[in-house]
Amino acid sequence: MSNDRLDTTLSRRQFLHSTAAAGAGLVLGVHLPAKLSHAAATDAASGPFSPNAFIRITPDDIVTVIVKHIEFGQGPLTGLATLVAEELDADWGQVRGELAPADVTRFAHTLGPVQFTGGSTAMANSFMQMRKAGAAARAMLVEAAAAEWGVPVASVTVDAGRVKEIAGSRSKRFGELVAAASRLSPPTEVTLKKPEDFKLIGTHVPKLDTPSKTNGEAIYTIDVQRPGLLTALVAHPPRFGGKVKKLDDTKARQVAGVEDVKILPEGVAVYARGYWAAKQGRDRLDIEWDEAHAETRDSERVITEYRELAQEPGLPAGRRGDPDAALASAKTVIESEYVFPFLAHAPMEPLDCVIEKQGDRYEVWMGAQGASRDHTALADELGVPLEQVQLNIQLAGGSFGRRAQHKSQFAREAAHALQAIDGRAPIKLLWSREDDIRGGFYRPIYVHRLKGGLDADGKIVAWQQVIVGQSVQKGGALETMFIKDGVDLTSVEGAANLSYAVPNLDVSLHSPELGVPVLWWRSVGHTHTGYTSETFIDELLTAGGQDPVTGRLALLAEHPRHRAVLTAAAEMADWGSAPPEGRARGVAVHESFGTLVAQVAEVGRDAKGSPKVERVWCAVDCGLAVNPDIVKAQMEGGIGFGLGAALTGEITLAAGRVVQSNFHDYRPIRIDDMPHVEVRVLPSAKPPSGVGEPGVPPIAPAVSNAWAALTGNRFRRLPFRGARA
Amino acid sequence: MKLNVNGRERDVEVPEDTPLLWVLRDELQLTGTKFGCGIAQCGACTVHLDGRPVRSCMTAVGKVGEAKVTTIEGLSGRVTDAIQGAWHEIDVPQCGYCQSGQVMSAVALLTKSAKPSDADIEAAMKGNVCRCATYHRIRQAIRNASDSLEG
Ligand code: FES
Ligand code: FES
């Protein structure tokens, strides 16, 4: 999912401004919104101390941090808890994490009045908020202890989970102060630590969710049990845009365990005791589909149409100098066309939702990435005020963007499925892997056409790029934010703002419509622009007789952070040295979501003669790394995820039907294709930026560039191991 | 029908062709075993039958017979401790959804051969998909666990 990049940048500037103004002390005025401090008063002496919406401390000394961003592997549970623990001076062993429910009044994103996770913004938007929350709780514990001991607050400190007198010997556990602290009002101003005093931030604290994710105890949506629960499977139309015309459910109803069959706006739902019966029932449905408005094209035909469109310039998206004149007078002109397929996200846990009617209220369990949007959609569909829907955000088995839908289509399907049986039993709506692979909301097909010009000295003087592909924002919740003058900024990010100092540039965009639903996919526009920018610059540099690393560095004079990661990755890979026999190295550097990543890939050939990536060196600058090990893990994962898509990821349509159906033909990367990865996290004092997505864009071009160095051939069509590569 | 699951005798009433996965999850509420594909392509549903790793999504419950079924909830012993310890040590899981299956396959591997080669590791773990691509750490954790068992 993407976010408003401009606002992120803005808030970073504001942050830097406050930091600078505060000088060495980093003293910030903090106003926790009234609603955040509503829980301050707890009467019962044994009750918890909840100084704000994000923290609960109980008499048993446990500090529970309420995390407003969904956890699907990218690490906010641990990361955000670390921020609180740091300022609270808690001992890491006493800290727990808990996902916040959907409640936009308490858990909105700092970018606006919505609760969501996306655009790799979780850490950036929580960095100050969670630290302030921790500092406020600390101040209240100190105040409570000082009052009890009859000493000034300045003589009391907190260290590793104990509140103590600085000069004296008295000390108390957090739990012993819960009752007294609960009677205090939260401070309006708090002092935050200086970075040099950090004890947890910047270190490797063990992840809070590792134990339960290693012994099977972690509960995901699919694991939620309710008394009398029915599993619901929905038969969806085989072509996008199809509708149910006629249904014969006789055979389905004969399956033991099948309780009901209903027509929904989305298809036909089979309700059964357990998944297996539901699946048996669904397999026996006899449905005639109305496909009058369905998409019936082949994906190959779509690509042909896009290639034709790419012959002509589209809407202007980025321009420098006079590219036409520069191309006309260039000594050498290189032209190249790239084709990118549809990609499914295929998170490991298929889409699922548990939904239950409880009198005039509803309770829902779901890995909702766009939490407040899904919450509103559910209330809408169920016809009740928001307050009557409790949406519990569950741990999710991956997402990669799939669980954040503009119009909450999946949440609506769950509501429809419950309503169709009048809420008489709680249901677990579960998509099979086939539903997932064939369910649309793909990374769109894109075609890029590029023209580059070199002068007589081999210097790059012109760059012209036409991009063709569906907009993932059109008609969506963020349309007005992202589509400017017809140009979807997320279709051209990473291209229109090419970092290289090419004096004459022209980037334009066609956004044709297609009856296939599309969505952001881990790193959004950078999934394709990162590839074209980084392989085409490589091609031009090579044509001009330049080294891929030094050539890039020379064009990045204005971009010191690019230069730093590129230099680091080249150094890690010992770029100048000869690679082992039968291998070559390629490089790519790309900025996305405020984070800079450079990767060098060392590539050989596998038994079938296709690329085999042996090693990857990765350097990342994501500002201050709150948990460097999580940053590394996200780079490793991003590399594997991006590499898998580049090698074999491809969804195709035959007469509108999705050809692939499961992991045997939509092939994910497996352990034997995972390279050895080394990651270096560059030190930085800048505020943190995201790491969930930025590891993805550089890997495909780095591998492609290595392949070109090895074989002289460039991959212009993805995936590399696809039939048409 | 009687099943021996994690050392306990369990009685279930389901059609014989029901995959073991759904008996574990829907009948016995043992939800640590996960559903990822249903066609033996991802390994999320891996359990042990008499210590041998199998994909429970393609194992008809009627075929289980007397075999001892072990799920992630019932794992124990020296190899299990070594694997789970190694997983903790370097924080292998990301979303975590595939990890029950990864742990089941890794424990089976080290039980069979305490000192697997890289090729052995790949062969044993190739059936377990991780969409978060934690493979780099899985490989490392298995090596670490193997070393710790030796020591
Ligand atoms: S669910 Fe059994 S192998 Fe995927
Ligand atoms: S940790 Fe997410 S699928 Fe493996």
Tab-separated table of N, CA, C and O in Angstrom, chain A residues 72-73 204 206-207 210-211 213-216 218 220 222-223 225 274-276 344-346 348-350 396-398 400 430-433 629 632-634 636-637 640-641 662-664 668-672 674-677, chain B residues 17-19 22 25-27 29 31-32 34-39 41-42 44 72-73 84 87-100 103 121-122 125-133 135-139:
chain	number	residue	atom	x	y	z
A	72	PHE	N	2.399	-8.142	10.171
A	72	PHE	CA	2.387	-9.288	9.262
A	72	PHE	C	3.808	-9.666	8.864
A	72	PHE	O	4.044	-10.143	7.768
A	73	GLY	N	4.706	-9.416	9.814
A	73	GLY	CA	6.069	-9.868	9.587
A	73	GLY	C	7.077	-8.751	9.453
A	73	GLY	O	8.275	-8.966	9.534
A	204	HIS	N	19.810	-4.825	19.048
A	204	HIS	CA	19.024	-5.987	18.631
A	204	HIS	C	18.252	-6.517	19.836
A	204	HIS	O	18.775	-7.291	20.611
A	206	PRO	N	15.312	-8.937	21.172
A	206	PRO	CA	14.620	-10.105	20.603
A	206	PRO	C	13.181	-9.745	20.251
A	206	PRO	O	12.527	-8.998	20.966
A	207	LYS	N	12.691	-10.289	19.159
A	207	LYS	CA	11.326	-9.961	18.737
A	207	LYS	C	10.305	-10.589	19.681
A	207	LYS	O	10.453	-11.734	20.108
A	210	THR	N	8.453	-13.872	18.268
A	210	THR	CA	9.175	-15.066	17.797
A	210	THR	C	8.754	-16.356	18.510
A	210	THR	O	8.466	-17.354	17.837
A	211	PRO	N	8.695	-16.368	19.850
A	211	PRO	CA	8.361	-17.650	20.496
A	211	PRO	C	7.022	-18.228	20.029
A	211	PRO	O	6.947	-19.397	19.643
A	213	LYS	N	5.497	-17.736	17.357
A	213	LYS	CA	5.524	-18.072	15.932
A	213	LYS	C	6.479	-19.228	15.649
A	213	LYS	O	6.728	-19.579	14.504
A	214	THR	N	7.018	-19.806	16.697
A	214	THR	CA	7.912	-20.945	16.520
A	214	THR	C	7.294	-22.214	17.092
A	214	THR	O	7.674	-23.317	16.737
A	215	ASN	N	6.311	-22.040	17.987
A	215	ASN	CA	5.728	-23.234	18.617
A	215	ASN	C	4.251	-23.431	18.278
A	215	ASN	O	3.577	-24.257	18.888
A	216	GLY	N	3.753	-22.691	17.310
A	216	GLY	CA	2.382	-22.908	16.853
A	216	GLY	C	1.313	-22.198	17.663
A	216	GLY	O	0.128	-22.348	17.384
A	218	ALA	N	0.837	-18.841	18.043
A	218	ALA	CA	0.343	-17.566	17.510
A	218	ALA	C	-1.025	-17.781	16.862
A	218	ALA	O	-1.234	-18.741	16.125
A	220	TYR	N	-3.807	-16.562	14.332
A	220	TYR	CA	-4.152	-15.754	13.167
A	220	TYR	C	-5.667	-15.833	12.990
A	220	TYR	O	-6.342	-16.623	13.655
A	222	ILE	N	-7.389	-17.259	10.794
A	222	ILE	CA	-7.827	-18.608	10.417
A	222	ILE	C	-7.960	-19.521	11.637
A	222	ILE	O	-8.649	-20.530	11.583
A	223	ASP	N	-7.307	-19.142	12.740
A	223	ASP	CA	-7.300	-19.982	13.938
A	223	ASP	C	-8.388	-19.610	14.941
A	223	ASP	O	-8.530	-20.276	15.971
A	225	GLN	N	-11.587	-19.498	16.927
A	225	GLN	CA	-12.674	-20.466	17.139
A	225	GLN	C	-13.857	-19.746	17.770
A	225	GLN	O	-13.669	-18.916	18.647
A	274	GLY	N	-16.907	-26.904	9.029
A	274	GLY	CA	-15.526	-27.194	8.646
A	274	GLY	C	-15.235	-26.913	7.176
A	274	GLY	O	-16.125	-26.883	6.317
A	275	TYR	N	-13.946	-26.714	6.906
A	275	TYR	CA	-13.507	-26.347	5.564
A	275	TYR	C	-13.760	-27.457	4.558
A	275	TYR	O	-14.183	-27.199	3.425
A	276	TRP	N	-13.494	-28.700	4.964
A	276	TRP	CA	-13.535	-29.776	3.974
A	276	TRP	C	-14.943	-29.960	3.414
A	276	TRP	O	-15.132	-30.072	2.199
A	344	ALA	N	0.329	-11.730	-8.471
A	344	ALA	CA	-0.527	-11.890	-7.296
A	344	ALA	C	0.336	-11.725	-6.046
A	344	ALA	O	1.532	-11.983	-6.088
A	345	HIS	N	-0.270	-11.270	-4.958
A	345	HIS	CA	0.498	-11.106	-3.713
A	345	HIS	C	0.735	-12.464	-3.047
A	345	HIS	O	1.792	-12.700	-2.494
A	346	ALA	N	-0.299	-13.296	-3.093
A	346	ALA	CA	-0.236	-14.641	-2.508
A	346	ALA	C	0.357	-14.667	-1.105
A	346	ALA	O	1.332	-15.384	-0.854
A	348	MET	N	0.939	-15.882	2.578
A	348	MET	CA	0.919	-17.298	3.000
A	348	MET	C	-0.411	-17.683	3.639
A	348	MET	O	-0.915	-18.783	3.413
A	349	GLU	N	-0.963	-16.800	4.448
A	349	GLU	CA	-2.301	-17.056	4.987
A	349	GLU	C	-3.299	-16.490	3.987
A	349	GLU	O	-3.298	-15.293	3.724
A	350	PRO	N	-4.147	-17.348	3.413
A	350	PRO	CA	-5.113	-16.807	2.445
A	350	PRO	C	-6.051	-15.812	3.144
A	350	PRO	O	-6.151	-15.797	4.371
A	396	ALA	N	-1.424	-11.274	10.910
A	396	ALA	CA	-1.751	-11.749	9.568
A	396	ALA	C	-0.562	-12.484	8.971
A	396	ALA	O	0.584	-12.082	9.155
A	397	GLY	N	-0.866	-13.559	8.255
A	397	GLY	CA	0.180	-14.337	7.607
A	397	GLY	C	0.601	-13.709	6.298
A	397	GLY	O	0.336	-14.249	5.229
A	398	GLY	N	1.246	-12.561	6.394
A	398	GLY	CA	1.696	-11.847	5.206
A	398	GLY	C	0.589	-11.001	4.608
A	398	GLY	O	-0.597	-11.158	4.935
A	400	PHE	N	1.702	-8.026	1.855
A	400	PHE	CA	2.394	-7.476	0.686
A	400	PHE	C	1.503	-6.496	-0.066
A	400	PHE	O	1.692	-6.246	-1.254
A	430	LEU	N	-13.315	-18.060	4.319
A	430	LEU	CA	-11.942	-18.446	4.021
A	430	LEU	C	-11.786	-18.598	2.516
A	430	LEU	O	-12.610	-19.252	1.874
A	431	TRP	N	-10.746	-17.957	1.988
A	431	TRP	CA	-10.449	-18.165	0.581
A	431	TRP	C	-9.454	-19.313	0.456
A	431	TRP	O	-8.515	-19.406	1.241
A	432	SER	N	-9.665	-20.154	-0.530
A	432	SER	CA	-8.674	-21.188	-0.810
A	432	SER	C	-7.515	-20.520	-1.545
A	432	SER	O	-7.602	-19.361	-1.945
A	433	ARG	N	-6.429	-21.252	-1.735
A	433	ARG	CA	-5.315	-20.673	-2.493
A	433	ARG	C	-5.748	-20.374	-3.924
A	433	ARG	O	-5.341	-19.370	-4.510
A	629	ASP	N	18.337	-5.438	13.383
A	629	ASP	CA	18.149	-6.816	12.924
A	629	ASP	C	16.843	-6.966	12.151
A	629	ASP	O	16.761	-7.752	11.214
A	632	LYS	N	17.531	-5.667	8.744
A	632	LYS	CA	18.224	-6.689	7.948
A	632	LYS	C	17.241	-7.751	7.462
A	632	LYS	O	17.272	-8.158	6.305
A	633	ALA	N	16.383	-8.195	8.369
A	633	ALA	CA	15.421	-9.241	7.999
A	633	ALA	C	14.503	-8.751	6.883
A	633	ALA	O	14.158	-9.512	5.970
A	634	GLN	N	14.108	-7.486	6.934
A	634	GLN	CA	13.243	-6.960	5.885
A	634	GLN	C	13.977	-6.847	4.553
A	634	GLN	O	13.378	-7.008	3.493
A	636	GLU	N	16.483	-8.930	3.663
A	636	GLU	CA	16.593	-10.321	3.205
A	636	GLU	C	15.264	-10.780	2.592
A	636	GLU	O	15.223	-11.360	1.509
A	637	GLY	N	14.185	-10.500	3.315
A	637	GLY	CA	12.866	-10.913	2.844
A	637	GLY	C	12.478	-10.191	1.564
A	637	GLY	O	11.909	-10.789	0.645
A	640	GLY	N	14.325	-11.782	-1.300
A	640	GLY	CA	13.735	-13.066	-1.690
A	640	GLY	C	12.409	-12.885	-2.402
A	640	GLY	O	12.137	-13.527	-3.425
A	641	PHE	N	11.583	-11.999	-1.872
A	641	PHE	CA	10.252	-11.762	-2.447
A	641	PHE	C	10.375	-11.188	-3.861
A	641	PHE	O	9.721	-11.645	-4.813
A	662	ASN	N	-2.475	-22.127	-8.269
A	662	ASN	CA	-1.937	-22.467	-6.950
A	662	ASN	C	-0.413	-22.378	-7.054
A	662	ASN	O	0.125	-21.938	-8.069
A	663	PHE	N	0.286	-22.819	-6.009
A	663	PHE	CA	1.733	-22.647	-5.976
A	663	PHE	C	2.490	-23.546	-6.961
A	663	PHE	O	3.700	-23.413	-7.098
A	664	HIS	N	1.802	-24.475	-7.639
A	664	HIS	CA	2.524	-25.285	-8.618
A	664	HIS	C	2.739	-24.522	-9.913
A	664	HIS	O	3.696	-24.766	-10.632
A	668	PRO	N	6.319	-19.637	-6.186
A	668	PRO	CA	7.038	-18.757	-5.261
A	668	PRO	C	8.505	-19.172	-5.187
A	668	PRO	O	8.855	-20.297	-5.564
A	669	ILE	N	9.335	-18.283	-4.715
A	669	ILE	CA	10.741	-18.662	-4.517
A	669	ILE	C	10.805	-19.689	-3.391
A	669	ILE	O	10.018	-19.643	-2.437
A	670	ARG	N	11.703	-20.643	-3.542
A	670	ARG	CA	11.927	-21.663	-2.519
A	670	ARG	C	13.362	-21.568	-2.036
A	670	ARG	O	14.170	-20.821	-2.592
A	671	ILE	N	13.679	-22.375	-1.038
A	671	ILE	CA	14.971	-22.206	-0.356
A	671	ILE	C	16.157	-22.393	-1.308
A	671	ILE	O	17.187	-21.747	-1.155
A	672	ASP	N	15.993	-23.256	-2.337
A	672	ASP	CA	17.139	-23.518	-3.216
A	672	ASP	C	17.455	-22.350	-4.136
A	672	ASP	O	18.538	-22.308	-4.725
A	674	MET	N	17.188	-19.181	-2.918
A	674	MET	CA	17.498	-18.043	-2.047
A	674	MET	C	19.002	-17.861	-1.954
A	674	MET	O	19.726	-18.765	-1.535
A	675	PRO	N	19.490	-16.697	-2.385
A	675	PRO	CA	20.938	-16.475	-2.334
A	675	PRO	C	21.424	-16.249	-0.899
A	675	PRO	O	20.628	-16.017	0.006
A	676	HIS	N	22.713	-16.319	-0.746
A	676	HIS	CA	23.325	-15.876	0.506
A	676	HIS	C	23.263	-14.345	0.511
A	676	HIS	O	23.650	-13.710	-0.460
A	677	VAL	N	22.744	-13.765	1.587
A	677	VAL	CA	22.539	-12.311	1.615
A	677	VAL	C	23.330	-11.692	2.762
A	677	VAL	O	23.300	-12.197	3.889
B	17	ASP	N	-12.121	-39.762	3.734
B	17	ASP	CA	-11.298	-39.018	2.773
B	17	ASP	C	-10.990	-37.592	3.247
B	17	ASP	O	-10.320	-36.836	2.554
B	18	THR	N	-11.463	-37.229	4.432
B	18	THR	CA	-11.143	-35.891	4.943
B	18	THR	C	-9.636	-35.775	5.162
B	18	THR	O	-9.044	-36.636	5.792
B	19	PRO	N	-9.018	-34.716	4.639
B	19	PRO	CA	-7.581	-34.566	4.890
B	19	PRO	C	-7.299	-34.398	6.386
B	19	PRO	O	-8.039	-33.711	7.096
B	22	TRP	N	-7.604	-30.947	8.115
B	22	TRP	CA	-8.866	-30.364	8.569
B	22	TRP	C	-9.424	-31.083	9.783
B	22	TRP	O	-10.186	-30.518	10.553
B	25	ARG	N	-7.397	-29.307	12.521
B	25	ARG	CA	-7.781	-27.911	12.722
B	25	ARG	C	-9.248	-27.754	13.137
B	25	ARG	O	-9.556	-27.061	14.106
B	26	ASP	N	-10.134	-28.378	12.383
B	26	ASP	CA	-11.560	-28.125	12.606
B	26	ASP	C	-12.182	-29.031	13.666
B	26	ASP	O	-13.141	-28.657	14.325
B	27	GLU	N	-11.659	-30.264	13.813
B	27	GLU	CA	-12.252	-31.193	14.786
B	27	GLU	C	-11.514	-31.154	16.120
B	27	GLU	O	-12.137	-31.187	17.169
B	29	GLN	N	-9.186	-28.809	17.039
B	29	GLN	CA	-8.769	-27.455	17.406
B	29	GLN	C	-7.259	-27.330	17.612
B	29	GLN	O	-6.795	-26.528	18.424
B	31	THR	N	-4.650	-25.773	16.005
B	31	THR	CA	-4.544	-24.806	14.898
B	31	THR	C	-3.105	-24.400	14.573
B	31	THR	O	-2.890	-23.563	13.706
B	32	GLY	N	-2.138	-24.992	15.271
B	32	GLY	CA	-0.746	-24.666	14.935
B	32	GLY	C	-0.373	-25.136	13.537
B	32	GLY	O	0.468	-24.545	12.870
B	34	LYS	N	-0.928	-25.303	9.735
B	34	LYS	CA	-1.573	-24.275	8.916
B	34	LYS	C	-1.978	-24.770	7.522
B	34	LYS	O	-1.421	-25.729	7.001
B	35	PHE	N	-2.912	-24.043	6.963
B	35	PHE	CA	-3.372	-24.287	5.591
B	35	PHE	C	-2.760	-23.227	4.676
B	35	PHE	O	-2.910	-22.031	4.927
B	36	GLY	N	-2.067	-23.693	3.622
B	36	GLY	CA	-1.488	-22.719	2.711
B	36	GLY	C	-1.861	-22.938	1.260
B	36	GLY	O	-1.944	-21.988	0.484
B	37	CYS	N	-2.060	-24.198	0.869
B	37	CYS	CA	-2.331	-24.451	-0.547
B	37	CYS	C	-3.326	-25.590	-0.752
B	37	CYS	O	-4.071	-25.597	-1.713
B	38	GLY	N	-3.296	-26.599	0.126
B	38	GLY	CA	-4.218	-27.725	-0.002
B	38	GLY	C	-3.806	-28.753	-1.027
B	38	GLY	O	-4.529	-29.734	-1.237
B	39	ILE	N	-2.656	-28.553	-1.687
B	39	ILE	CA	-2.250	-29.514	-2.725
B	39	ILE	C	-0.795	-29.950	-2.568
B	39	ILE	O	-0.121	-30.233	-3.553
B	41	GLN	N	1.901	-28.341	-1.902
B	41	GLN	CA	2.873	-27.492	-2.594
B	41	GLN	C	3.559	-26.477	-1.690
B	41	GLN	O	4.436	-25.751	-2.142
B	42	CYS	N	3.143	-26.378	-0.419
B	42	CYS	CA	3.722	-25.299	0.394
B	42	CYS	C	4.274	-25.741	1.743
B	42	CYS	O	5.046	-25.015	2.355
B	44	ALA	N	2.984	-25.794	4.679
B	44	ALA	CA	2.476	-25.140	5.884
B	44	ALA	C	1.778	-26.135	6.805
B	44	ALA	O	1.675	-25.934	8.009
B	72	ILE	N	2.867	-29.567	15.631
B	72	ILE	CA	3.758	-28.581	16.267
B	72	ILE	C	3.477	-28.494	17.772
B	72	ILE	O	4.387	-28.319	18.566
B	73	GLU	N	2.216	-28.673	18.155
B	73	GLU	CA	1.863	-28.594	19.579
B	73	GLU	C	2.463	-29.749	20.369
B	73	GLU	O	2.644	-29.643	21.587
B	84	GLN	N	14.064	-25.041	17.873
B	84	GLN	CA	13.325	-23.857	18.333
B	84	GLN	C	14.271	-22.839	18.960
B	84	GLN	O	14.107	-21.632	18.779
B	87	TRP	N	15.894	-21.051	16.182
B	87	TRP	CA	14.916	-20.132	15.579
B	87	TRP	C	14.826	-18.849	16.413
B	87	TRP	O	14.785	-17.750	15.875
B	88	HIS	N	14.786	-19.006	17.740
B	88	HIS	CA	14.714	-17.825	18.627
B	88	HIS	C	15.975	-16.985	18.519
B	88	HIS	O	15.918	-15.761	18.467
B	89	GLU	N	17.099	-17.684	18.525
B	89	GLU	CA	18.400	-17.017	18.590
B	89	GLU	C	18.543	-15.974	17.480
B	89	GLU	O	19.047	-14.883	17.708
B	90	ILE	N	18.113	-16.320	16.267
B	90	ILE	CA	18.287	-15.355	15.167
B	90	ILE	C	16.936	-14.856	14.634
B	90	ILE	O	16.867	-14.319	13.527
B	91	ASP	N	15.895	-14.969	15.444
B	91	ASP	CA	14.585	-14.423	15.063
B	91	ASP	C	14.215	-14.769	13.618
B	91	ASP	O	14.071	-13.884	12.767
B	92	VAL	N	14.025	-16.040	13.359
B	92	VAL	CA	13.705	-16.470	11.991
B	92	VAL	C	12.350	-15.944	11.504
B	92	VAL	O	12.260	-15.405	10.405
B	93	PRO	N	11.266	-16.065	12.275
B	93	PRO	CA	9.943	-15.786	11.695
B	93	PRO	C	9.721	-14.310	11.351
B	93	PRO	O	10.189	-13.424	12.058
B	94	GLN	N	9.000	-14.115	10.272
B	94	GLN	CA	8.471	-12.774	9.990
B	94	GLN	C	6.970	-12.845	10.269
B	94	GLN	O	6.563	-12.748	11.411
B	95	CYS	N	6.140	-13.048	9.231
B	95	CYS	CA	4.710	-13.166	9.552
B	95	CYS	C	4.452	-14.408	10.391
B	95	CYS	O	3.501	-14.474	11.147
B	96	GLY	N	5.309	-15.409	10.244
B	96	GLY	CA	5.238	-16.589	11.096
B	96	GLY	C	4.321	-17.691	10.609
B	96	GLY	O	4.350	-18.808	11.129
B	97	TYR	N	3.523	-17.391	9.599
B	97	TYR	CA	2.461	-18.325	9.215
B	97	TYR	C	3.006	-19.664	8.703
B	97	TYR	O	2.402	-20.701	8.929
B	98	CYS	N	4.145	-19.639	8.038
B	98	CYS	CA	4.703	-20.883	7.496
B	98	CYS	C	5.542	-21.630	8.511
B	98	CYS	O	6.006	-22.733	8.240
B	99	GLN	N	5.806	-20.992	9.666
B	99	GLN	CA	6.910	-21.467	10.500
B	99	GLN	C	6.623	-22.774	11.225
B	99	GLN	O	7.556	-23.540	11.494
B	100	SER	N	5.367	-23.066	11.539
B	100	SER	CA	5.086	-24.382	12.131
B	100	SER	C	5.583	-25.455	11.183
B	100	SER	O	6.245	-26.416	11.590
B	103	VAL	N	9.404	-25.594	11.021
B	103	VAL	CA	9.974	-26.238	12.211
B	103	VAL	C	9.764	-27.751	12.136
B	103	VAL	O	10.676	-28.534	12.424
B	121	ILE	N	19.895	-29.906	3.371
B	121	ILE	CA	18.976	-28.887	3.904
B	121	ILE	C	18.023	-28.438	2.803
B	121	ILE	O	16.812	-28.371	2.998
B	122	GLU	N	18.581	-28.156	1.635
B	122	GLU	CA	17.715	-27.714	0.531
B	122	GLU	C	16.690	-28.780	0.175
B	122	GLU	O	15.516	-28.487	-0.027
B	125	MET	N	13.982	-28.971	2.893
B	125	MET	CA	13.189	-27.778	3.142
B	125	MET	C	12.541	-27.195	1.890
B	125	MET	O	11.799	-26.222	1.949
B	126	LYS	N	12.825	-27.798	0.749
B	126	LYS	CA	12.351	-27.234	-0.519
B	126	LYS	C	10.834	-27.236	-0.632
B	126	LYS	O	10.251	-26.407	-1.333
B	127	GLY	N	10.196	-28.154	0.066
B	127	GLY	CA	8.738	-28.220	0.002
B	127	GLY	C	8.041	-27.212	0.891
B	127	GLY	O	6.814	-27.119	0.874
B	128	ASN	N	8.812	-26.475	1.685
B	128	ASN	CA	8.202	-25.495	2.594
B	128	ASN	C	8.367	-24.092	2.047
B	128	ASN	O	9.468	-23.530	2.055
B	129	VAL	N	7.262	-23.530	1.585
B	129	VAL	CA	7.294	-22.167	1.049
B	129	VAL	C	7.225	-21.157	2.197
B	129	VAL	O	6.502	-21.360	3.171
B	130	CYS	N	8.005	-20.100	2.080
B	130	CYS	CA	7.859	-18.956	2.978
B	130	CYS	C	7.704	-17.732	2.097
B	130	CYS	O	8.644	-17.327	1.421
B	131	ARG	N	6.503	-17.158	2.077
B	131	ARG	CA	6.291	-15.985	1.218
B	131	ARG	C	7.066	-14.781	1.736
B	131	ARG	O	7.333	-13.848	0.992
B	132	CYS	N	7.389	-14.759	3.026
B	132	CYS	CA	8.223	-13.682	3.562
B	132	CYS	C	9.690	-13.923	3.223
B	132	CYS	O	10.531	-13.083	3.502
B	133	ALA	N	9.996	-15.085	2.645
B	133	ALA	CA	11.361	-15.429	2.226
B	133	ALA	C	12.355	-15.368	3.379
B	133	ALA	O	13.390	-14.716	3.286
B	135	TYR	N	14.138	-17.715	4.160
B	135	TYR	CA	14.991	-18.874	3.864
B	135	TYR	C	16.434	-18.711	4.330
B	135	TYR	O	17.069	-19.665	4.736
B	136	HIS	N	16.934	-17.503	4.200
B	136	HIS	CA	18.324	-17.270	4.565
B	136	HIS	C	18.549	-17.625	6.026
B	136	HIS	O	19.526	-18.264	6.403
B	137	ARG	N	17.600	-17.215	6.862
B	137	ARG	CA	17.731	-17.488	8.307
B	137	ARG	C	17.368	-18.938	8.632
B	137	ARG	O	17.906	-19.511	9.568
B	138	ILE	N	16.432	-19.506	7.862
B	138	ILE	CA	16.095	-20.915	8.095
B	138	ILE	C	17.348	-21.768	7.910
B	138	ILE	O	17.679	-22.617	8.730
B	139	ARG	N	18.062	-21.513	6.820
B	139	ARG	CA	19.291	-22.257	6.526
B	139	ARG	C	20.294	-22.095	7.674
B	139	ARG	O	20.861	-23.064	8.165
